[in-house]
XYZ file of C-alpha atoms in Angstrom:
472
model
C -26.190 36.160 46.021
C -27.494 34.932 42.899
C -25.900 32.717 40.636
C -25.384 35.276 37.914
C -23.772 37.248 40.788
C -21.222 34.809 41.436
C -17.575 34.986 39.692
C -16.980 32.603 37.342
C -14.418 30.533 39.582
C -16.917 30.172 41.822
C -19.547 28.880 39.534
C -16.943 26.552 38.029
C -16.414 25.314 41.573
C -20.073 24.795 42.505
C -19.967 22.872 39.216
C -17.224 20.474 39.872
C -18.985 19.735 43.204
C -22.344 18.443 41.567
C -19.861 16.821 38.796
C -18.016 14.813 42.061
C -21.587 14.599 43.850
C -23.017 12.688 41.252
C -19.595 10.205 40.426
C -20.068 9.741 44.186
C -23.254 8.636 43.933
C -22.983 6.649 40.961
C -19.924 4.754 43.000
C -21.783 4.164 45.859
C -24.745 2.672 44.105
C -22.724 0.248 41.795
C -20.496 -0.699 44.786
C -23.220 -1.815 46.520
C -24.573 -3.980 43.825
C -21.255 -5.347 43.759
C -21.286 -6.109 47.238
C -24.121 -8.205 47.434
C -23.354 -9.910 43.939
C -20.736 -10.976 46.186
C -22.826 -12.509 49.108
C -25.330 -13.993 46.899
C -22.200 -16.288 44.862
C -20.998 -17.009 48.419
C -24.444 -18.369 49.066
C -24.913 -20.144 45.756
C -21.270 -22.087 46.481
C -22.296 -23.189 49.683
C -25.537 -24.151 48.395
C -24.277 -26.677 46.095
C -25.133 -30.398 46.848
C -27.753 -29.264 48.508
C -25.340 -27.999 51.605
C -26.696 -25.347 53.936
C -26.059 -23.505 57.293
C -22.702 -23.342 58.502
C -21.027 -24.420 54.942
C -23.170 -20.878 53.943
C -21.502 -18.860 56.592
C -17.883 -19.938 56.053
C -17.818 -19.689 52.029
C -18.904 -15.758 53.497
C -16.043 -15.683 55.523
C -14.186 -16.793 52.876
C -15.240 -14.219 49.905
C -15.200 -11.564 52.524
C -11.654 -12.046 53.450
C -10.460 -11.852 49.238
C -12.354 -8.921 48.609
C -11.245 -7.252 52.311
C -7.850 -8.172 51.009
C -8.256 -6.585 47.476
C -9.985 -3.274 49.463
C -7.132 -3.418 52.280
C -9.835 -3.342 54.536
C -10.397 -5.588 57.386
C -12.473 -8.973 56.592
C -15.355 -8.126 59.036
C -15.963 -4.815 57.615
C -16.303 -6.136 54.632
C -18.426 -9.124 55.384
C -20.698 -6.549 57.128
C -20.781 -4.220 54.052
C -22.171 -7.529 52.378
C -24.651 -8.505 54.465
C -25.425 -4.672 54.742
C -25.851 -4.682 50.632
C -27.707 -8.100 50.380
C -30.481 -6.663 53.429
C -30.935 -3.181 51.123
C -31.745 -4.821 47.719
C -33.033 -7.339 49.039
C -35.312 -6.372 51.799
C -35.619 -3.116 51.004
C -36.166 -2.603 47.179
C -38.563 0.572 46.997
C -35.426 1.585 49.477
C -32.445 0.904 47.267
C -34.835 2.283 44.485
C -35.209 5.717 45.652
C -31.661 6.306 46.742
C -30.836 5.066 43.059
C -33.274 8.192 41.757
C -31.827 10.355 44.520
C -35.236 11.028 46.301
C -32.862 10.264 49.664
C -29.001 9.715 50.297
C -26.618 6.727 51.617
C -27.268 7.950 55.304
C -31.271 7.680 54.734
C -30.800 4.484 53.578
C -28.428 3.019 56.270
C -31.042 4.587 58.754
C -34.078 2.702 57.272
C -32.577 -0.244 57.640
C -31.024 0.045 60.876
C -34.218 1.333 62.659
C -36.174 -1.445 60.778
C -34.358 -3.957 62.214
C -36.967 -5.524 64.351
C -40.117 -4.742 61.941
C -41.151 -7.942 60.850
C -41.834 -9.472 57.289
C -45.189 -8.883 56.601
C -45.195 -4.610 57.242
C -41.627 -4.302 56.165
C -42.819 -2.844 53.049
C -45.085 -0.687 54.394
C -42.711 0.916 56.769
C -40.346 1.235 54.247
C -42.706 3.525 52.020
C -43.567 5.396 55.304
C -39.739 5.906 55.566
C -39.070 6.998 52.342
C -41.746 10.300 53.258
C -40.260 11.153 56.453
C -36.444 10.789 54.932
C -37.622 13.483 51.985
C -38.181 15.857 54.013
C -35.168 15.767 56.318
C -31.696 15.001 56.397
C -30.492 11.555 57.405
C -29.254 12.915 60.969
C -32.559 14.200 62.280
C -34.828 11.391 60.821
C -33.878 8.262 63.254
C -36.580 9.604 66.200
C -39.674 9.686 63.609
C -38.664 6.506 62.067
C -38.205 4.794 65.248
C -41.720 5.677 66.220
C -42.669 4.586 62.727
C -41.303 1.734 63.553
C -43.072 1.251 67.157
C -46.390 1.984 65.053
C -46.412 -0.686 62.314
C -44.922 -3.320 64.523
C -48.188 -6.066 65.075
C -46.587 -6.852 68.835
C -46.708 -4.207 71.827
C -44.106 -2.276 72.991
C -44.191 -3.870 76.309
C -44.113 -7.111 74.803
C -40.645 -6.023 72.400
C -39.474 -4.656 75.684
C -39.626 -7.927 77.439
C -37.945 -10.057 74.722
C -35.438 -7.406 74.691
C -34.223 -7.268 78.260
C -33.837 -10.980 77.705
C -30.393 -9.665 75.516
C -28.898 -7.278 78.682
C -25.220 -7.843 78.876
C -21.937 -5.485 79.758
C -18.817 -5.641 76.867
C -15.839 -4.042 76.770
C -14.699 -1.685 73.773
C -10.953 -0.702 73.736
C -9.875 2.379 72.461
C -6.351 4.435 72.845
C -4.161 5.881 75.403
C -4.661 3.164 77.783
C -8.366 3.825 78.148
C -11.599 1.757 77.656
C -15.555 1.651 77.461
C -17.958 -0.217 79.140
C -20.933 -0.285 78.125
C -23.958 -2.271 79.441
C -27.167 -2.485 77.678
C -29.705 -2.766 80.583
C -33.564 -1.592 80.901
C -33.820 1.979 80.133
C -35.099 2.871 83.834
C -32.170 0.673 85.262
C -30.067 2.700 83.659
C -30.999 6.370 83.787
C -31.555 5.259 87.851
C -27.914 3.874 88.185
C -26.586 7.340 86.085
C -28.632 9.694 89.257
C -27.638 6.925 91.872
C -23.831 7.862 90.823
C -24.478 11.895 90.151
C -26.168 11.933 93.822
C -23.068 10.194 95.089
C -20.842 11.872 93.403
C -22.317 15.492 94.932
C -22.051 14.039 97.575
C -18.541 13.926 98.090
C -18.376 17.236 96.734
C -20.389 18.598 99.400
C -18.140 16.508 101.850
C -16.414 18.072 104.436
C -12.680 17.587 105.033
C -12.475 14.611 107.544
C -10.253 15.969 110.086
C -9.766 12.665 112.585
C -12.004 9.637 113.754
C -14.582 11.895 114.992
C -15.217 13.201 111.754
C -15.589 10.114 109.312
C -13.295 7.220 110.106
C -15.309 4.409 111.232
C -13.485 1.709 114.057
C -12.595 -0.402 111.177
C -10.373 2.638 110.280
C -11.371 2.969 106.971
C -12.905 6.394 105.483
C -16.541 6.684 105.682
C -17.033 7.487 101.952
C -16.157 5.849 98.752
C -12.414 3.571 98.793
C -10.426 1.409 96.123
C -10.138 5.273 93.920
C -10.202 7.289 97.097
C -13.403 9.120 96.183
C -13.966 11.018 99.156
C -11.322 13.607 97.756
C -7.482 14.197 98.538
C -6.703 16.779 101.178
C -3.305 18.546 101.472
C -1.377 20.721 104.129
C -1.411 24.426 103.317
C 1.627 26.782 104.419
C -0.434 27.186 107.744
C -0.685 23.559 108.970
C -5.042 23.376 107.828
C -6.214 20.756 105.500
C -7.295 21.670 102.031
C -9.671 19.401 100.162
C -7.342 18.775 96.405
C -10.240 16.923 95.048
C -10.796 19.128 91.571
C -12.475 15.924 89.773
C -15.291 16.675 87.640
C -19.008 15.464 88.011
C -18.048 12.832 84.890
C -15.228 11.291 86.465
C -16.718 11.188 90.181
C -19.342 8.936 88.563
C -16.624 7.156 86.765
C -14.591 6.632 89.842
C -17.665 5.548 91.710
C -18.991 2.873 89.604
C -15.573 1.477 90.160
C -15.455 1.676 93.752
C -18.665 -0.053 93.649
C -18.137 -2.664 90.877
C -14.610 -3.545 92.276
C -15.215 -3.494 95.860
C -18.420 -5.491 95.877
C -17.351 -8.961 96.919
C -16.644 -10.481 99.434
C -19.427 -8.536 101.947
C -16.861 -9.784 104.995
C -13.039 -10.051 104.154
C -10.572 -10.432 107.218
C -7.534 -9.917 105.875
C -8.790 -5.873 105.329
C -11.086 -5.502 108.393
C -14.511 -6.092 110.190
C -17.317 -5.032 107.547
C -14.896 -4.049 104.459
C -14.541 -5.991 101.129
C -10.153 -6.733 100.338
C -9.132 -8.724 98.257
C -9.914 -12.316 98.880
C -12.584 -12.132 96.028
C -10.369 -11.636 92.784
C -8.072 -14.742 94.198
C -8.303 -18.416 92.229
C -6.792 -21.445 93.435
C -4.441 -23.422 91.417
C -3.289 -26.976 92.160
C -0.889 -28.912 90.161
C -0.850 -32.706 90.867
C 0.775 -35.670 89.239
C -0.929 -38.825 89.113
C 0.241 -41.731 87.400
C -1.887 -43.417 84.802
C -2.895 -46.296 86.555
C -3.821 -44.627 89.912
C -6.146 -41.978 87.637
C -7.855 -45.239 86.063
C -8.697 -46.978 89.187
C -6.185 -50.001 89.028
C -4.541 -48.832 92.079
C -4.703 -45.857 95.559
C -0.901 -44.872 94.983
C -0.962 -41.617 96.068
C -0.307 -38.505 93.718
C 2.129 -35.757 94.466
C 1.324 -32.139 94.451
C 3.575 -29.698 93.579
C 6.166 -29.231 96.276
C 6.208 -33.000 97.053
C 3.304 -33.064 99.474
C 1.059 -36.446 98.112
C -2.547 -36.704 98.271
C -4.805 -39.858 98.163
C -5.581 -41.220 95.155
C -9.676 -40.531 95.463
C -8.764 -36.852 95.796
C -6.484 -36.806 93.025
C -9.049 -38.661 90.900
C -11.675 -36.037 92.067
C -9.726 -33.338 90.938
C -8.552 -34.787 87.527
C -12.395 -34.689 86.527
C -12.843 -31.343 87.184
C -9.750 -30.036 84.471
C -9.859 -30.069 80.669
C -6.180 -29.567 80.083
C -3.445 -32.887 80.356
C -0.156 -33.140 80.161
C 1.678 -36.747 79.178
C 5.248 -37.091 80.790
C 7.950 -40.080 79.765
C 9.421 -40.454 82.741
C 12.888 -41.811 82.739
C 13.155 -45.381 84.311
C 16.651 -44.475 85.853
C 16.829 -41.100 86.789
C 12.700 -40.962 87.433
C 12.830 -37.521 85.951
C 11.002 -36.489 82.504
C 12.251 -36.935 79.858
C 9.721 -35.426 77.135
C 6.375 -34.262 77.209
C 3.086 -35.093 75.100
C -0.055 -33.153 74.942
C -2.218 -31.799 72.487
C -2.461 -27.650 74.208
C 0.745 -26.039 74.589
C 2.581 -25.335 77.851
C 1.850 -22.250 80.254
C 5.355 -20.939 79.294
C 4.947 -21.608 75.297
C 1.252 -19.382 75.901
C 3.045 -16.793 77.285
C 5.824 -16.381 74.235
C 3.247 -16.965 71.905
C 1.286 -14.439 73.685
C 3.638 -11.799 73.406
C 4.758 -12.399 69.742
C 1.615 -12.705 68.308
C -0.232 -10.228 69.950
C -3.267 -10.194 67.753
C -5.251 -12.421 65.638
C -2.468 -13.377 62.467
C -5.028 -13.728 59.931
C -4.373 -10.136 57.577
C -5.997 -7.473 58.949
C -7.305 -9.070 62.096
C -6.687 -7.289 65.271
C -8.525 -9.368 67.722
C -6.431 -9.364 70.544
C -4.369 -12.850 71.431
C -6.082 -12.982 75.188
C -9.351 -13.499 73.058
C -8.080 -15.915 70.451
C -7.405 -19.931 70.330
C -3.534 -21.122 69.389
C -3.927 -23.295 66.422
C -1.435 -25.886 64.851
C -0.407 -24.784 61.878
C -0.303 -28.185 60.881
C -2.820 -29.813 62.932
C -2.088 -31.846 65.256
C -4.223 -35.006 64.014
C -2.207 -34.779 60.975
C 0.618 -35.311 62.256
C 1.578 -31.440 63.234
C 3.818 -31.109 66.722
C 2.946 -28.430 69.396
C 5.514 -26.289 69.327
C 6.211 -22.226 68.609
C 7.045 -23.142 65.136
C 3.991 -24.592 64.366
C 1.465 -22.174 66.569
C -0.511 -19.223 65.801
C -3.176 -17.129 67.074
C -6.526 -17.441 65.451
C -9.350 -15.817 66.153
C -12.594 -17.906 66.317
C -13.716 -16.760 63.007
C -10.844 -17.288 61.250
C -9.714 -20.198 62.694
C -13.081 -21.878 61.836
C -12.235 -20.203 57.909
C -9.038 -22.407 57.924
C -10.500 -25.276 58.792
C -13.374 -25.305 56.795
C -12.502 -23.257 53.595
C -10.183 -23.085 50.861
C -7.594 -20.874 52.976
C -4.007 -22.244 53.184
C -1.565 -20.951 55.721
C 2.087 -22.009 56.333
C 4.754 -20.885 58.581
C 8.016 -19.669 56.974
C 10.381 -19.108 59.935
C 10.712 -16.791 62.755
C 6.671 -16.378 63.550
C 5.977 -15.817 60.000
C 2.708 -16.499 58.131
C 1.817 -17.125 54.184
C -1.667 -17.492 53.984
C -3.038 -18.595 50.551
C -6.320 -17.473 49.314
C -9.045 -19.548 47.123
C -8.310 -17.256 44.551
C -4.229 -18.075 44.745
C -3.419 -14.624 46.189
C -0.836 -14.708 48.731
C -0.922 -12.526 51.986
C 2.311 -12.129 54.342
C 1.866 -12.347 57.914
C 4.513 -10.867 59.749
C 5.258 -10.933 63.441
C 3.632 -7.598 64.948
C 6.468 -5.415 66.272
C 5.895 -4.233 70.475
C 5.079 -1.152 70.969
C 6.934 -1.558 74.162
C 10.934 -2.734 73.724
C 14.133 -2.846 75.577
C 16.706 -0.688 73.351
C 20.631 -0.938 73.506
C 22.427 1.978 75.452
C 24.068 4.203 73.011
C 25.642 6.232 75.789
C 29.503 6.486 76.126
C 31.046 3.241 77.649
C 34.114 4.822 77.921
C 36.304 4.017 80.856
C 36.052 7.004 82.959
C 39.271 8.163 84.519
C 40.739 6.978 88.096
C 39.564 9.729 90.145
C 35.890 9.583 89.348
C 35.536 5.800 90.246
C 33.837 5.273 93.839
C 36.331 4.304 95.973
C 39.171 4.335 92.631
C 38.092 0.474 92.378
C 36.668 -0.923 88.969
C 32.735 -2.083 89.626
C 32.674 -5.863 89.388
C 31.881 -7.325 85.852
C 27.922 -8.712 86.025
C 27.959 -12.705 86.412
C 27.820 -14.767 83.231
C 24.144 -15.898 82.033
């Protein structure tokens, strides 16, 4: 259809679209100008006096979190969308310079400098002209493959030799995401990996192809265990039909046999010999930890005297052992001990007690910097007040900080105060104030609206009233 075909609606439409195409563009250039106007005033701060390197990265921090809380975005994203901006105009000029003249779009862009990651100074510009070609002639989702082997090309080191370096970095992390349900993801040698993902698919047709054991003849091994996979039962349910005959239930797909698998395997691994489970099966000695909890008095830790320590449950120990142990911990506790009663009478230490961790666990939840959602397990409880100063260690003057903001507290311009009940006011450079309230469960104990009514006489079991609950 041409365009003098087309109703007029239609070409009013098409219109509009261009119109909002271009304010689009115009947006996304200027915000990214913006963006790394941003990072380079961070750096010029920090840079004052002559001050460098970890002064640069927390004045970042800091800028990042003021603008994040301006965008209500999170302060990571936007210290990424900085550093993102600075690397474009910066590195990438004749880059930034033909997505301003719309020769290529955002996604080109954010490709270039992604794949180019690893091309070093000296043929950065080079690659990036070579880039610019390839991204004119496609669109930003089918260019990554040629630039990567752009990328291979112009690079003055080997392949083998980036290869090498790079398996240096393997590592496994976990990424959470909903309904109860997680990835994890291991960045291993390309050959490791596509072998471990036909190791699994063999296994996992395996037990497909498995026939329903139907006694010890058939698959159960002396240590009575099943001759397949265990821990997720992989070798496939089996049910009793109306006639009395097995049926195998197992209707898991291909994906989640492998999934199942690697668990089996991962989980299962260690130790090689575990009695309490059998002869030549793993149990579950190998996920179990010792913990000892032994008081020593000060003099016997020092050496001044062999007065033995007690463990908990009142068995002692010699002092050599006790001292032993005590240089293995990182953690102390200082009791007062009452010279009467011999019982304590107040406690001193710097980290807070298993049972304040756990509260503070729970309430927090997160990270209680704005926006944060670094989950508590992974963050360090900081005094509010700090402790040198004079600040006690207790739930009113605790918090969960991540290790990026907690470093931003301490060594920028961010204020933070607790206002009662778990509460936070954190106070920018800038004088903006941010409330910090106590996440709400997701999980919680509700009251029972049903009818408490007395019901009559004849319903009661036995015609007695139940007994009222004991007192707490």
């Amino acid at each position: 259809m041409r365009c003098d075909d087309a109703a007029p609606a239609q070409v009013l439409a098409f219109a509009r679209f261009v119109e909002a195409l271009d304010v689009v563009h115009a947006g996304e250039v200027e915000r990214m100008r913006a963006l790394a106007d941003l990072g380079r005033s961070a750096l010029r701060e920090a840079r004052h006096g002559g001050v460098r390197g970890m002064a640069s990265d927390m004045e970042l921090r800091s800028v990042a979190a003021e603008a994040a809380g301006m965008a209500r975005l999170t302060d990571r994203r936007l210290q990424g969308e900085i550093d993102h901006a600075m690397t474009v105009i910066d590195d990438y000029p004749a880059v930034f310079a033909a997505w301003v003249e719309r020769r290529i779009e955002r996604g080109h862009v954010d490709v270039i400098v992604r794949v180019g990651t690893g091309v070093p100074d000296e043929v950065r510009g080079s690659f990036a002209d070579a880039a610019i070609d390839v991204c004119e002639r496609d669109v930003p989702s089918r260019v990554r493959g040629a630039l990567e082997l752009l990328a291979a090309r112009v690079h003055p080191r080997s392949f083998t030799e980036r290869h090498t370096a790079a398996a240096a970095e393997r590592c496994v992390r976990v990424f959470h995401g909903s309904d109860g349900m997680s990835n994890l993801v291991a960045n291993l040698p390309t050959v490791i990996a596509v072998g471990m993902l036909d190791r699994l698919t063999q296994m996992g047709q395996s037990v497909k192809d498995a026939r329903v054991a139907t006694g010890p003849e058939d698959g159960v091994d002396a240590a009575g265990s099943s001759a397949g996979m265990n821990a997720t039962g992989a070798t496939g349910a089996t049910e009793m039909d109306a006639a009395g005959a097995e049926e195998p239930t197992d209707t898991r797909t291909m994906d989640q046999l492998r999934a199942d698998i690697l668990g089996d395997l991962v989980l299962g691994g260690a130790p090689v010999v575990d009695p309490t489970y059998g002869a030549d099966r793993a149990g579950g000695l190998g996920a179990i930890r010792a913990r000892v909890q032994v008081t020593v008095a000060a003099e016997t830790l020092m050496g001044r005297d062999e007065h033995p320590a007690e463990a908990v449950g009142g068995a002692l120990i010699d002092a050599e052992t006790a001292r032993e142990l005590a240089g293995q911990v990182s953690e102390w506790d200082r009791l007062f001990i009452d010279p009467v009663t011999r019982t304590p009478v107040e406690i001193d230490t710097y980290r807070p007690t298993v049972a304040m961790k756990k509260l503070l666990t729970a309430r927090d939840q997160h990270c209680r910097f704005p926006g944060c959602r670094r989950a508590a397990i992974r963050c360090e409880l900081d005094h509010t007040i700090d402790y040198a100063l004079g600040g006690h260690t207790h739930l009113l003057n605790l918090a969960h900080l991540c290790q990026r903001h907690h470093s931003m507290k301490q060594f920028t311009r961010w204020e933070v105060r607790q206002v009662g009940g778990g509460v936070l006011e954190w106070t920018s450079p800038l004088g903006r104030l941010y409330r910090e309230d106590v996440p709400t469960p997701a999980v919680c104990f509700t009251t029972d609206t049903t009818d408490t009514t007395d019901p009559p006489p004849d319903d009661r079991t036995g015609g007695t009233t139940p007994p009222e609950p004991p007192p707490f």
